[in-house]
Amino acid sequence: MPEPVFAVTRLRVAADDVAAFEAAAGELLTALRARPGFRTGELGRAADEPGLFALCTTWDGVGAYRRALSAAEVKIAGAPVWVHALDEPGVYLTD
């Protein structure tokens, strides 16, 4: 059985773009939920920094996560979200 993973993507969003971003993130989560190996996912906003968000998902394994990201519907839904992503590592193994 693959080792479970969680993924955290932090995103910086300008105040004028927040409403559209939140709608797009909802569509992305819907697309991710439909992929095999998806466990949970949510979008959160930093309490002290309103332009900073985190998208957190958990998966059955790194393979499921990578396959989900390569699915056409996820790429399409994710494009308006990933443009806000910070360039940093985001996938973590769990025990």
PDB file of N, CA and C in Angstrom:
ATOM      1  N   MET A   1       0.845  -1.181   0.000  1.00  0.00           N
ATOM      2  CA  MET A   1       0.000   0.000   0.000  1.00  0.00           C
ATOM      3  C   MET A   1       0.891   1.245   0.000  1.00  0.00           C
ATOM      4  N   PRO A   2       0.593   2.225  -0.866  1.00  0.00           N
ATOM      5  CA  PRO A   2       1.414   3.435  -0.909  1.00  0.00           C
ATOM      6  C   PRO A   2       1.314   4.218   0.400  1.00  0.00           C
ATOM      7  N   GLU A   3       2.367   4.969   0.671  1.00  0.00           N
ATOM      8  CA  GLU A   3       2.401   5.812   1.863  1.00  0.00           C
ATOM      9  C   GLU A   3       1.546   7.060   1.612  1.00  0.00           C
ATOM     10  N   PRO A   4       0.612   7.375   2.526  1.00  0.00           N
ATOM     11  CA  PRO A   4      -0.236   8.559   2.320  1.00  0.00           C
ATOM     12  C   PRO A   4       0.593   9.843   2.289  1.00  0.00           C
ATOM     13  N   VAL A   5       0.068  10.836   1.596  1.00  0.00           N
ATOM     14  CA  VAL A   5       0.717  12.139   1.517  1.00  0.00           C
ATOM     15  C   VAL A   5      -0.318  13.240   1.702  1.00  0.00           C
ATOM     16  N   PHE A   6       0.177  14.405   2.121  1.00  0.00           N
ATOM     17  CA  PHE A   6      -0.667  15.589   2.051  1.00  0.00           C
ATOM     18  C   PHE A   6       0.089  16.643   1.264  1.00  0.00           C
ATOM     19  N   ALA A   7      -0.676  17.479   0.592  1.00  0.00           N
ATOM     20  CA  ALA A   7      -0.095  18.536  -0.226  1.00  0.00           C
ATOM     21  C   ALA A   7      -0.616  19.882   0.264  1.00  0.00           C
ATOM     22  N   VAL A   8       0.296  20.821   0.400  1.00  0.00           N
ATOM     23  CA  VAL A   8      -0.053  22.183   0.814  1.00  0.00           C
ATOM     24  C   VAL A   8       0.505  23.134  -0.238  1.00  0.00           C
ATOM     25  N   THR A   9      -0.374  23.876  -0.848  1.00  0.00           N
ATOM     26  CA  THR A   9       0.041  24.907  -1.794  1.00  0.00           C
ATOM     27  C   THR A   9      -0.384  26.245  -1.211  1.00  0.00           C
ATOM     28  N   ARG A  10       0.605  27.092  -0.981  1.00  0.00           N
ATOM     29  CA  ARG A  10       0.287  28.440  -0.502  1.00  0.00           C
ATOM     30  C   ARG A  10       0.158  29.354  -1.710  1.00  0.00           C
ATOM     31  N   LEU A  11      -0.802  30.253  -1.631  1.00  0.00           N
ATOM     32  CA  LEU A  11      -1.125  31.112  -2.762  1.00  0.00           C
ATOM     33  C   LEU A  11      -1.277  32.550  -2.290  1.00  0.00           C
ATOM     34  N   ARG A  12      -0.725  33.482  -3.057  1.00  0.00           N
ATOM     35  CA  ARG A  12      -0.854  34.904  -2.739  1.00  0.00           C
ATOM     36  C   ARG A  12      -1.798  35.524  -3.771  1.00  0.00           C
ATOM     37  N   VAL A  13      -2.871  36.177  -3.263  1.00  0.00           N
ATOM     38  CA  VAL A  13      -3.926  36.684  -4.133  1.00  0.00           C
ATOM     39  C   VAL A  13      -4.158  38.165  -3.825  1.00  0.00           C
ATOM     40  N   ALA A  14      -4.180  38.986  -4.867  1.00  0.00           N
ATOM     41  CA  ALA A  14      -4.469  40.411  -4.707  1.00  0.00           C
ATOM     42  C   ALA A  14      -5.918  40.587  -4.260  1.00  0.00           C
ATOM     43  N   ALA A  15      -6.174  41.622  -3.486  1.00  0.00           N
ATOM     44  CA  ALA A  15      -7.514  41.858  -2.931  1.00  0.00           C
ATOM     45  C   ALA A  15      -8.596  41.888  -4.007  1.00  0.00           C
ATOM     46  N   ASP A  16      -8.308  42.469  -5.149  1.00  0.00           N
ATOM     47  CA  ASP A  16      -9.291  42.562  -6.236  1.00  0.00           C
ATOM     48  C   ASP A  16      -9.594  41.211  -6.877  1.00  0.00           C
ATOM     49  N   ASP A  17      -8.729  40.227  -6.675  1.00  0.00           N
ATOM     50  CA  ASP A  17      -8.885  38.929  -7.313  1.00  0.00           C
ATOM     51  C   ASP A  17      -9.461  37.855  -6.393  1.00  0.00           C
ATOM     52  N   VAL A  18      -9.716  38.183  -5.129  1.00  0.00           N
ATOM     53  CA  VAL A  18     -10.097  37.165  -4.142  1.00  0.00           C
ATOM     54  C   VAL A  18     -11.388  36.445  -4.515  1.00  0.00           C
ATOM     55  N   ALA A  19     -12.437  37.143  -4.889  1.00  0.00           N
ATOM     56  CA  ALA A  19     -13.718  36.496  -5.194  1.00  0.00           C
ATOM     57  C   ALA A  19     -13.574  35.512  -6.346  1.00  0.00           C
ATOM     58  N   ALA A  20     -12.927  35.925  -7.422  1.00  0.00           N
ATOM     59  CA  ALA A  20     -12.730  35.032  -8.569  1.00  0.00           C
ATOM     60  C   ALA A  20     -11.835  33.858  -8.190  1.00  0.00           C
ATOM     61  N   PHE A  21     -10.810  34.136  -7.393  1.00  0.00           N
ATOM     62  CA  PHE A  21      -9.908  33.066  -6.948  1.00  0.00           C
ATOM     63  C   PHE A  21     -10.658  32.029  -6.124  1.00  0.00           C
ATOM     64  N   GLU A  22     -11.456  32.461  -5.163  1.00  0.00           N
ATOM     65  CA  GLU A  22     -12.194  31.522  -4.320  1.00  0.00           C
ATOM     66  C   GLU A  22     -13.151  30.667  -5.143  1.00  0.00           C
ATOM     67  N   ALA A  23     -13.799  31.251  -6.127  1.00  0.00           N
ATOM     68  CA  ALA A  23     -14.682  30.479  -7.015  1.00  0.00           C
ATOM     69  C   ALA A  23     -13.877  29.452  -7.805  1.00  0.00           C
ATOM     70  N   ALA A  24     -12.737  29.864  -8.340  1.00  0.00           N
ATOM     71  CA  ALA A  24     -11.887  28.952  -9.115  1.00  0.00           C
ATOM     72  C   ALA A  24     -11.339  27.835  -8.233  1.00  0.00           C
ATOM     73  N   ALA A  25     -10.959  28.165  -7.002  1.00  0.00           N
ATOM     74  CA  ALA A  25     -10.455  27.144  -6.077  1.00  0.00           C
ATOM     75  C   ALA A  25     -11.541  26.126  -5.756  1.00  0.00           C
ATOM     76  N   GLY A  26     -12.773  26.566  -5.642  1.00  0.00           N
ATOM     77  CA  GLY A  26     -13.888  25.638  -5.432  1.00  0.00           C
ATOM     78  C   GLY A  26     -14.045  24.678  -6.596  1.00  0.00           C
ATOM     79  N   GLU A  27     -13.910  25.182  -7.813  1.00  0.00           N
ATOM     80  CA  GLU A  27     -13.984  24.331  -9.002  1.00  0.00           C
ATOM     81  C   GLU A  27     -12.817  23.343  -9.036  1.00  0.00           C
ATOM     82  N   LEU A  28     -11.634  23.802  -8.651  1.00  0.00           N
ATOM     83  CA  LEU A  28     -10.474  22.916  -8.604  1.00  0.00           C
ATOM     84  C   LEU A  28     -10.685  21.802  -7.584  1.00  0.00           C
ATOM     85  N   LEU A  29     -11.173  22.144  -6.408  1.00  0.00           N
ATOM     86  CA  LEU A  29     -11.422  21.110  -5.396  1.00  0.00           C
ATOM     87  C   LEU A  29     -12.452  20.099  -5.879  1.00  0.00           C
ATOM     88  N   THR A  30     -13.460  20.538  -6.594  1.00  0.00           N
ATOM     89  CA  THR A  30     -14.452  19.615  -7.163  1.00  0.00           C
ATOM     90  C   THR A  30     -13.777  18.647  -8.127  1.00  0.00           C
ATOM     91  N   ALA A  31     -12.899  19.162  -8.967  1.00  0.00           N
ATOM     92  CA  ALA A  31     -12.177  18.306  -9.919  1.00  0.00           C
ATOM     93  C   ALA A  31     -11.252  17.334  -9.195  1.00  0.00           C
ATOM     94  N   LEU A  32     -10.571  17.799  -8.163  1.00  0.00           N
ATOM     95  CA  LEU A  32      -9.664  16.925  -7.406  1.00  0.00           C
ATOM     96  C   LEU A  32     -10.428  15.835  -6.671  1.00  0.00           C
ATOM     97  N   ARG A  33     -11.578  16.171  -6.099  1.00  0.00           N
ATOM     98  CA  ARG A  33     -12.383  15.182  -5.357  1.00  0.00           C
ATOM     99  C   ARG A  33     -12.806  14.014  -6.243  1.00  0.00           C
ATOM    100  N   ALA A  34     -12.912  14.250  -7.531  1.00  0.00           N
ATOM    101  CA  ALA A  34     -13.336  13.199  -8.464  1.00  0.00           C
ATOM    102  C   ALA A  34     -12.198  12.251  -8.842  1.00  0.00           C
ATOM    103  N   ARG A  35     -10.980  12.558  -8.459  1.00  0.00           N
ATOM    104  CA  ARG A  35      -9.826  11.750  -8.851  1.00  0.00           C
ATOM    105  C   ARG A  35      -9.596  10.600  -7.876  1.00  0.00           C
ATOM    106  N   PRO A  36      -9.181   9.434  -8.392  1.00  0.00           N
ATOM    107  CA  PRO A  36      -8.876   8.293  -7.527  1.00  0.00           C
ATOM    108  C   PRO A  36      -7.751   8.633  -6.546  1.00  0.00           C
ATOM    109  N   GLY A  37      -7.912   8.196  -5.311  1.00  0.00           N
ATOM    110  CA  GLY A  37      -6.893   8.404  -4.302  1.00  0.00           C
ATOM    111  C   GLY A  37      -7.063   9.667  -3.489  1.00  0.00           C
ATOM    112  N   PHE A  38      -8.022  10.521  -3.868  1.00  0.00           N
ATOM    113  CA  PHE A  38      -8.285  11.740  -3.101  1.00  0.00           C
ATOM    114  C   PHE A  38      -8.922  11.364  -1.772  1.00  0.00           C
ATOM    115  N   ARG A  39      -8.480  11.974  -0.687  1.00  0.00           N
ATOM    116  CA  ARG A  39      -9.059  11.741   0.638  1.00  0.00           C
ATOM    117  C   ARG A  39      -9.826  12.965   1.141  1.00  0.00           C
ATOM    118  N   THR A  40      -9.140  14.081   1.285  1.00  0.00           N
ATOM    119  CA  THR A  40      -9.782  15.309   1.768  1.00  0.00           C
ATOM    120  C   THR A  40      -9.117  16.512   1.121  1.00  0.00           C
ATOM    121  N   GLY A  41      -9.794  17.649   1.203  1.00  0.00           N
ATOM    122  CA  GLY A  41      -9.212  18.886   0.706  1.00  0.00           C
ATOM    123  C   GLY A  41      -9.982  20.091   1.177  1.00  0.00           C
ATOM    124  N   GLU A  42      -9.257  21.168   1.382  1.00  0.00           N
ATOM    125  CA  GLU A  42      -9.898  22.410   1.788  1.00  0.00           C
ATOM    126  C   GLU A  42      -9.011  23.598   1.453  1.00  0.00           C
ATOM    127  N   LEU A  43      -9.667  24.749   1.342  1.00  0.00           N
ATOM    128  CA  LEU A  43      -8.982  26.011   1.116  1.00  0.00           C
ATOM    129  C   LEU A  43      -9.111  26.835   2.387  1.00  0.00           C
ATOM    130  N   GLY A  44      -8.010  27.430   2.824  1.00  0.00           N
ATOM    131  CA  GLY A  44      -8.031  28.291   4.002  1.00  0.00           C
ATOM    132  C   GLY A  44      -7.362  29.613   3.704  1.00  0.00           C
ATOM    133  N   ARG A  45      -7.764  30.624   4.465  1.00  0.00           N
ATOM    134  CA  ARG A  45      -7.203  31.969   4.310  1.00  0.00           C
ATOM    135  C   ARG A  45      -6.462  32.323   5.597  1.00  0.00           C
ATOM    136  N   ALA A  46      -5.284  32.895   5.477  1.00  0.00           N
ATOM    137  CA  ALA A  46      -4.485  33.259   6.647  1.00  0.00           C
ATOM    138  C   ALA A  46      -5.236  34.285   7.498  1.00  0.00           C
ATOM    139  N   ALA A  47      -5.272  34.031   8.795  1.00  0.00           N
ATOM    140  CA  ALA A  47      -5.986  34.919   9.716  1.00  0.00           C
ATOM    141  C   ALA A  47      -5.345  36.303   9.795  1.00  0.00           C
ATOM    142  N   ASP A  48      -4.045  36.362   9.693  1.00  0.00           N
ATOM    143  CA  ASP A  48      -3.330  37.630   9.862  1.00  0.00           C
ATOM    144  C   ASP A  48      -2.871  38.269   8.554  1.00  0.00           C
ATOM    145  N   GLU A  49      -3.105  37.586   7.457  1.00  0.00           N
ATOM    146  CA  GLU A  49      -2.659  38.100   6.158  1.00  0.00           C
ATOM    147  C   GLU A  49      -3.707  37.724   5.116  1.00  0.00           C
ATOM    148  N   PRO A  50      -4.697  38.585   4.870  1.00  0.00           N
ATOM    149  CA  PRO A  50      -5.858  38.220   4.056  1.00  0.00           C
ATOM    150  C   PRO A  50      -5.564  37.861   2.602  1.00  0.00           C
ATOM    151  N   GLY A  51      -4.409  38.197   2.081  1.00  0.00           N
ATOM    152  CA  GLY A  51      -4.068  37.836   0.710  1.00  0.00           C
ATOM    153  C   GLY A  51      -3.356  36.508   0.585  1.00  0.00           C
ATOM    154  N   LEU A  52      -3.162  35.814   1.709  1.00  0.00           N
ATOM    155  CA  LEU A  52      -2.445  34.536   1.694  1.00  0.00           C
ATOM    156  C   LEU A  52      -3.426  33.397   1.959  1.00  0.00           C
ATOM    157  N   PHE A  53      -3.431  32.425   1.059  1.00  0.00           N
ATOM    158  CA  PHE A  53      -4.314  31.264   1.157  1.00  0.00           C
ATOM    159  C   PHE A  53      -3.468  29.994   1.181  1.00  0.00           C
ATOM    160  N   ALA A  54      -4.081  28.899   1.628  1.00  0.00           N
ATOM    161  CA  ALA A  54      -3.451  27.581   1.553  1.00  0.00           C
ATOM    162  C   ALA A  54      -4.487  26.595   1.051  1.00  0.00           C
ATOM    163  N   LEU A  55      -4.109  25.814   0.076  1.00  0.00           N
ATOM    164  CA  LEU A  55      -4.929  24.717  -0.426  1.00  0.00           C
ATOM    165  C   LEU A  55      -4.298  23.437   0.093  1.00  0.00           C
ATOM    166  N   CYS A  56      -5.025  22.708   0.914  1.00  0.00           N
ATOM    167  CA  CYS A  56      -4.502  21.485   1.541  1.00  0.00           C
ATOM    168  C   CYS A  56      -5.321  20.292   1.067  1.00  0.00           C
ATOM    169  N   THR A  57      -4.632  19.265   0.582  1.00  0.00           N
ATOM    170  CA  THR A  57      -5.297  18.030   0.166  1.00  0.00           C
ATOM    171  C   THR A  57      -4.533  16.838   0.714  1.00  0.00           C
ATOM    172  N   THR A  58      -5.224  15.731   0.909  1.00  0.00           N
ATOM    173  CA  THR A  58      -4.573  14.480   1.304  1.00  0.00           C
ATOM    174  C   THR A  58      -4.925  13.409   0.282  1.00  0.00           C
ATOM    175  N   TRP A  59      -3.964  12.498   0.104  1.00  0.00           N
ATOM    176  CA  TRP A  59      -4.035  11.503  -0.958  1.00  0.00           C
ATOM    177  C   TRP A  59      -3.580  10.143  -0.452  1.00  0.00           C
ATOM    178  N   ASP A  60      -3.999   9.101  -1.160  1.00  0.00           N
ATOM    179  CA  ASP A  60      -3.585   7.736  -0.821  1.00  0.00           C
ATOM    180  C   ASP A  60      -2.091   7.519  -1.021  1.00  0.00           C
ATOM    181  N   GLY A  61      -1.467   8.315  -1.847  1.00  0.00           N
ATOM    182  CA  GLY A  61      -0.029   8.205  -2.098  1.00  0.00           C
ATOM    183  C   GLY A  61       0.408   9.263  -3.083  1.00  0.00           C
ATOM    184  N   VAL A  62       1.712   9.405  -3.217  1.00  0.00           N
ATOM    185  CA  VAL A  62       2.245  10.427  -4.115  1.00  0.00           C
ATOM    186  C   VAL A  62       1.849  10.153  -5.563  1.00  0.00           C
ATOM    187  N   GLY A  63       1.729   8.878  -5.928  1.00  0.00           N
ATOM    188  CA  GLY A  63       1.318   8.537  -7.292  1.00  0.00           C
ATOM    189  C   GLY A  63      -0.085   9.025  -7.604  1.00  0.00           C
ATOM    190  N   ALA A  64      -1.013   8.828  -6.668  1.00  0.00           N
ATOM    191  CA  ALA A  64      -2.387   9.302  -6.855  1.00  0.00           C
ATOM    192  C   ALA A  64      -2.410  10.816  -7.006  1.00  0.00           C
ATOM    193  N   TYR A  65      -1.627  11.488  -6.191  1.00  0.00           N
ATOM    194  CA  TYR A  65      -1.551  12.949  -6.260  1.00  0.00           C
ATOM    195  C   TYR A  65      -1.013  13.395  -7.623  1.00  0.00           C
ATOM    196  N   ARG A  66       0.064  12.809  -8.063  1.00  0.00           N
ATOM    197  CA  ARG A  66       0.666  13.206  -9.342  1.00  0.00           C
ATOM    198  C   ARG A  66      -0.249  12.884 -10.522  1.00  0.00           C
ATOM    199  N   ARG A  67      -0.906  11.725 -10.465  1.00  0.00           N
ATOM    200  CA  ARG A  67      -1.843  11.378 -11.545  1.00  0.00           C
ATOM    201  C   ARG A  67      -3.013  12.357 -11.576  1.00  0.00           C
ATOM    202  N   ALA A  68      -3.486  12.760 -10.402  1.00  0.00           N
ATOM    203  CA  ALA A  68      -4.594  13.719 -10.343  1.00  0.00           C
ATOM    204  C   ALA A  68      -4.197  15.043 -10.990  1.00  0.00           C
ATOM    205  N   LEU A  69      -2.993  15.512 -10.691  1.00  0.00           N
ATOM    206  CA  LEU A  69      -2.552  16.787 -11.253  1.00  0.00           C
ATOM    207  C   LEU A  69      -2.359  16.732 -12.757  1.00  0.00           C
ATOM    208  N   SER A  70      -2.118  15.551 -13.292  1.00  0.00           N
ATOM    209  CA  SER A  70      -1.909  15.445 -14.735  1.00  0.00           C
ATOM    210  C   SER A  70      -3.209  15.220 -15.507  1.00  0.00           C
ATOM    211  N   ALA A  71      -4.319  15.040 -14.823  1.00  0.00           N
ATOM    212  CA  ALA A  71      -5.610  14.856 -15.497  1.00  0.00           C
ATOM    213  C   ALA A  71      -6.037  16.165 -16.167  1.00  0.00           C
ATOM    214  N   ALA A  72      -6.561  16.059 -17.367  1.00  0.00           N
ATOM    215  CA  ALA A  72      -6.928  17.248 -18.148  1.00  0.00           C
ATOM    216  C   ALA A  72      -7.894  18.151 -17.398  1.00  0.00           C
ATOM    217  N   GLU A  73      -8.921  17.582 -16.762  1.00  0.00           N
ATOM    218  CA  GLU A  73      -9.910  18.421 -16.086  1.00  0.00           C
ATOM    219  C   GLU A  73      -9.309  19.153 -14.884  1.00  0.00           C
ATOM    220  N   VAL A  74      -8.311  18.554 -14.248  1.00  0.00           N
ATOM    221  CA  VAL A  74      -7.639  19.218 -13.130  1.00  0.00           C
ATOM    222  C   VAL A  74      -6.738  20.334 -13.655  1.00  0.00           C
ATOM    223  N   LYS A  75      -6.049  20.088 -14.743  1.00  0.00           N
ATOM    224  CA  LYS A  75      -5.207  21.135 -15.335  1.00  0.00           C
ATOM    225  C   LYS A  75      -6.048  22.346 -15.730  1.00  0.00           C
ATOM    226  N   ILE A  76      -7.203  22.102 -16.318  1.00  0.00           N
ATOM    227  CA  ILE A  76      -8.071  23.188 -16.758  1.00  0.00           C
ATOM    228  C   ILE A  76      -8.623  23.957 -15.551  1.00  0.00           C
ATOM    229  N   ALA A  77      -9.135  23.224 -14.568  1.00  0.00           N
ATOM    230  CA  ALA A  77      -9.697  23.864 -13.371  1.00  0.00           C
ATOM    231  C   ALA A  77      -8.604  24.539 -12.548  1.00  0.00           C
ATOM    232  N   GLY A  78      -7.401  23.995 -12.587  1.00  0.00           N
ATOM    233  CA  GLY A  78      -6.322  24.515 -11.759  1.00  0.00           C
ATOM    234  C   GLY A  78      -5.612  25.737 -12.314  1.00  0.00           C
ATOM    235  N   ALA A  79      -5.685  25.958 -13.610  1.00  0.00           N
ATOM    236  CA  ALA A  79      -4.933  27.070 -14.217  1.00  0.00           C
ATOM    237  C   ALA A  79      -5.175  28.414 -13.542  1.00  0.00           C
ATOM    238  N   PRO A  80      -6.428  28.821 -13.285  1.00  0.00           N
ATOM    239  CA  PRO A  80      -6.622  30.123 -12.641  1.00  0.00           C
ATOM    240  C   PRO A  80      -6.259  30.142 -11.151  1.00  0.00           C
ATOM    241  N   VAL A  81      -6.003  28.969 -10.582  1.00  0.00           N
ATOM    242  CA  VAL A  81      -5.606  28.883  -9.174  1.00  0.00           C
ATOM    243  C   VAL A  81      -4.087  28.855  -9.063  1.00  0.00           C
ATOM    244  N   TRP A  82      -3.449  27.989  -9.836  1.00  0.00           N
ATOM    245  CA  TRP A  82      -1.996  27.802  -9.733  1.00  0.00           C
ATOM    246  C   TRP A  82      -1.218  29.062 -10.073  1.00  0.00           C
ATOM    247  N   VAL A  83      -1.801  29.967 -10.843  1.00  0.00           N
ATOM    248  CA  VAL A  83      -1.108  31.204 -11.192  1.00  0.00           C
ATOM    249  C   VAL A  83      -0.754  32.020  -9.936  1.00  0.00           C
ATOM    250  N   HIS A  84      -1.459  31.775  -8.852  1.00  0.00           N
ATOM    251  CA  HIS A  84      -1.217  32.477  -7.586  1.00  0.00           C
ATOM    252  C   HIS A  84      -0.283  31.723  -6.647  1.00  0.00           C
ATOM    253  N   ALA A  85       0.153  30.527  -7.036  1.00  0.00           N
ATOM    254  CA  ALA A  85       0.934  29.659  -6.142  1.00  0.00           C
ATOM    255  C   ALA A  85       2.333  30.210  -5.890  1.00  0.00           C
ATOM    256  N   LEU A  86       2.769  30.054  -4.650  1.00  0.00           N
ATOM    257  CA  LEU A  86       4.143  30.388  -4.289  1.00  0.00           C
ATOM    258  C   LEU A  86       5.038  29.224  -4.689  1.00  0.00           C
ATOM    259  N   ASP A  87       6.229  29.521  -5.154  1.00  0.00           N
ATOM    260  CA  ASP A  87       7.165  28.485  -5.597  1.00  0.00           C
ATOM    261  C   ASP A  87       7.915  27.925  -4.394  1.00  0.00           C
ATOM    262  N   GLU A  88       7.394  26.826  -3.845  1.00  0.00           N
ATOM    263  CA  GLU A  88       8.000  26.174  -2.687  1.00  0.00           C
ATOM    264  C   GLU A  88       7.531  24.732  -2.643  1.00  0.00           C
ATOM    265  N   PRO A  89       8.287  23.846  -1.993  1.00  0.00           N
ATOM    266  CA  PRO A  89       7.859  22.449  -1.867  1.00  0.00           C
ATOM    267  C   PRO A  89       6.515  22.372  -1.169  1.00  0.00           C
ATOM    268  N   GLY A  90       5.696  21.379  -1.576  1.00  0.00           N
ATOM    269  CA  GLY A  90       4.366  21.311  -0.995  1.00  0.00           C
ATOM    270  C   GLY A  90       3.811  19.937  -0.723  1.00  0.00           C
ATOM    271  N   VAL A  91       4.534  18.856  -1.045  1.00  0.00           N
ATOM    272  CA  VAL A  91       4.016  17.507  -0.825  1.00  0.00           C
ATOM    273  C   VAL A  91       4.810  16.848   0.278  1.00  0.00           C
ATOM    274  N   TYR A  92       4.097  16.288   1.257  1.00  0.00           N
ATOM    275  CA  TYR A  92       4.722  15.729   2.445  1.00  0.00           C
ATOM    276  C   TYR A  92       4.238  14.309   2.704  1.00  0.00           C
ATOM    277  N   LEU A  93       5.162  13.417   3.031  1.00  0.00           N
ATOM    278  CA  LEU A  93       4.830  12.039   3.382  1.00  0.00           C
ATOM    279  C   LEU A  93       4.332  11.981   4.817  1.00  0.00           C
ATOM    280  N   THR A  94       3.413  11.065   5.072  1.00  0.00           N
ATOM    281  CA  THR A  94       2.942  10.825   6.446  1.00  0.00           C
ATOM    282  C   THR A  94       3.169   9.365   6.789  1.00  0.00           C
ATOM    283  N   ASP A  95       3.106   9.053   8.064  1.00  0.00           N
ATOM    284  CA  ASP A  95       3.280   7.660   8.487  1.00  0.00           C
ATOM    285  C   ASP A  95       1.943   6.997   8.725  1.00  0.00           C
TER     286      ASP A  95
END
